[in-house]
């Protein structure tokens, strides 16, 4: 009996293996990336098919179509999940605000799949109520992280008739087949160009599949599950078909950029490309795939299944959205990032350096900064070099890491001049234009990256009130210091006021002859 079982098992393994080898041989058909026809930009972007950077060429002049694989809305988003969307938001802002490209973006919200059904059963809640709740939570989380909304949020269940028609078209082209239970599978052997983005993995979950690599377009209904009537009986969409259908309805037979996390490369994006090329009868559906690396904890990807996630709300109790965005700017969007307090503190330190420099520039321009030895020619030359270096970096696959290095170098040079009081032959006011030009560029470029300015008021009454408090504190503090009073109660009170005001975003700096203040920006 054991020998019979062993032989049966061996037969099945060999059958799957030979099936895979046979299929793989059939798939070796001109799998390549086609350079798009259209309008060239000055940007190069990493291409996961060619494994190198290629020129970004748009279908339409200065207009870029972009489809984003959004979340499966069955649970709250976490910060590891959010990193993908912040990275994509940074790229979007660079393309629109720095390179003046008009982007049209659509995002899919998966509101029906296995996970959602399981979760709704666990909670004994209707799947529609469940998904609407978490959909709203996701949108709120993205707003807190200053991620720009796409032009379209597209729910899968709003496109069921179109999905059924999409599947029917592929079946009619003989690139898909219907199983006895009413499920529909894509025929990778018939299609022949499967495996553009990655090496296909065996998946023989259904015993009636023709090939281990074939994937589901339409799932036959199971008892007590949400379903819709189709040509093949009651069922629901397969995971991959939803994005192909929605993106095709919105953008047609070609999409400039399609993006998501690195985990979506296979099977999701691979399957999307195959079925969409089949449907549209084209060799290339997506021109540029953009995949973002994961955020991990101790070498392990953040995952709800591993129960090692940090919710966005929990994260924002300790850190700010600007600090997280700076963390993303300091990392390559394609790479995995290992989360720790050390790398977060580095991001915080850089934000503080930027903020202090902007405050110093403001005070210099306002006449509150009475030191400094500004070499105007050298500073303006450095500014132009920085602009050029930042432009080169951002055009090179959105290299924000190098761009930030160039910006910090400019800030360091500017700060050194502002704090240099030795042998100054330059009278105050002669270098305001140079400082103002640097200040304007630094403020603008970080705004383009999505670093938001939290200074929300220019109300003269509030500013005057703060100014009165600062002057009073300055007089009291100086009197105590001048007379070297043994009782330090007033001095302690002055320090306490400074500390308390800082919690409200008002930063006080005590200089030798005066006290200056600013409202915190970041």
mmCIF file with all atom_site columns, C-alpha atoms in Angstrom, residues 55 89 151 180 499:
data_model
loop_
_atom_site.group_PDB
_atom_site.id
_atom_site.type_symbol
_atom_site.label_atom_id
_atom_site.label_alt_id
_atom_site.label_comp_id
_atom_site.label_asym_id
_atom_site.label_entity_id
_atom_site.label_seq_id
_atom_site.pdbx_PDB_ins_code
_atom_site.Cartn_x
_atom_site.Cartn_y
_atom_site.Cartn_z
_atom_site.occupancy
_atom_site.B_iso_or_equiv
_atom_site.pdbx_formal_charge
_atom_site.auth_seq_id
_atom_site.auth_comp_id
_atom_site.auth_asym_id
_atom_site.auth_atom_id
_atom_site.pdbx_PDB_model_num
ATOM 1 C CA . UNK A 1 55  ? 13.857  56.749 -21.144 1.00 0.00 ? 55  UNK A CA 1
ATOM 2 C CA . UNK A 1 89  ? 3.163   60.255 -3.943  1.00 0.00 ? 89  UNK A CA 1
ATOM 3 C CA . UNK A 1 151 ? -8.497  61.435 -9.587  1.00 0.00 ? 151 UNK A CA 1
ATOM 4 C CA . UNK A 1 180 ? -16.794 22.166 -14.975 1.00 0.00 ? 180 UNK A CA 1
ATOM 5 C CA . UNK A 1 499 ? 9.669   75.144 26.709  1.00 0.00 ? 499 UNK A CA 1
#
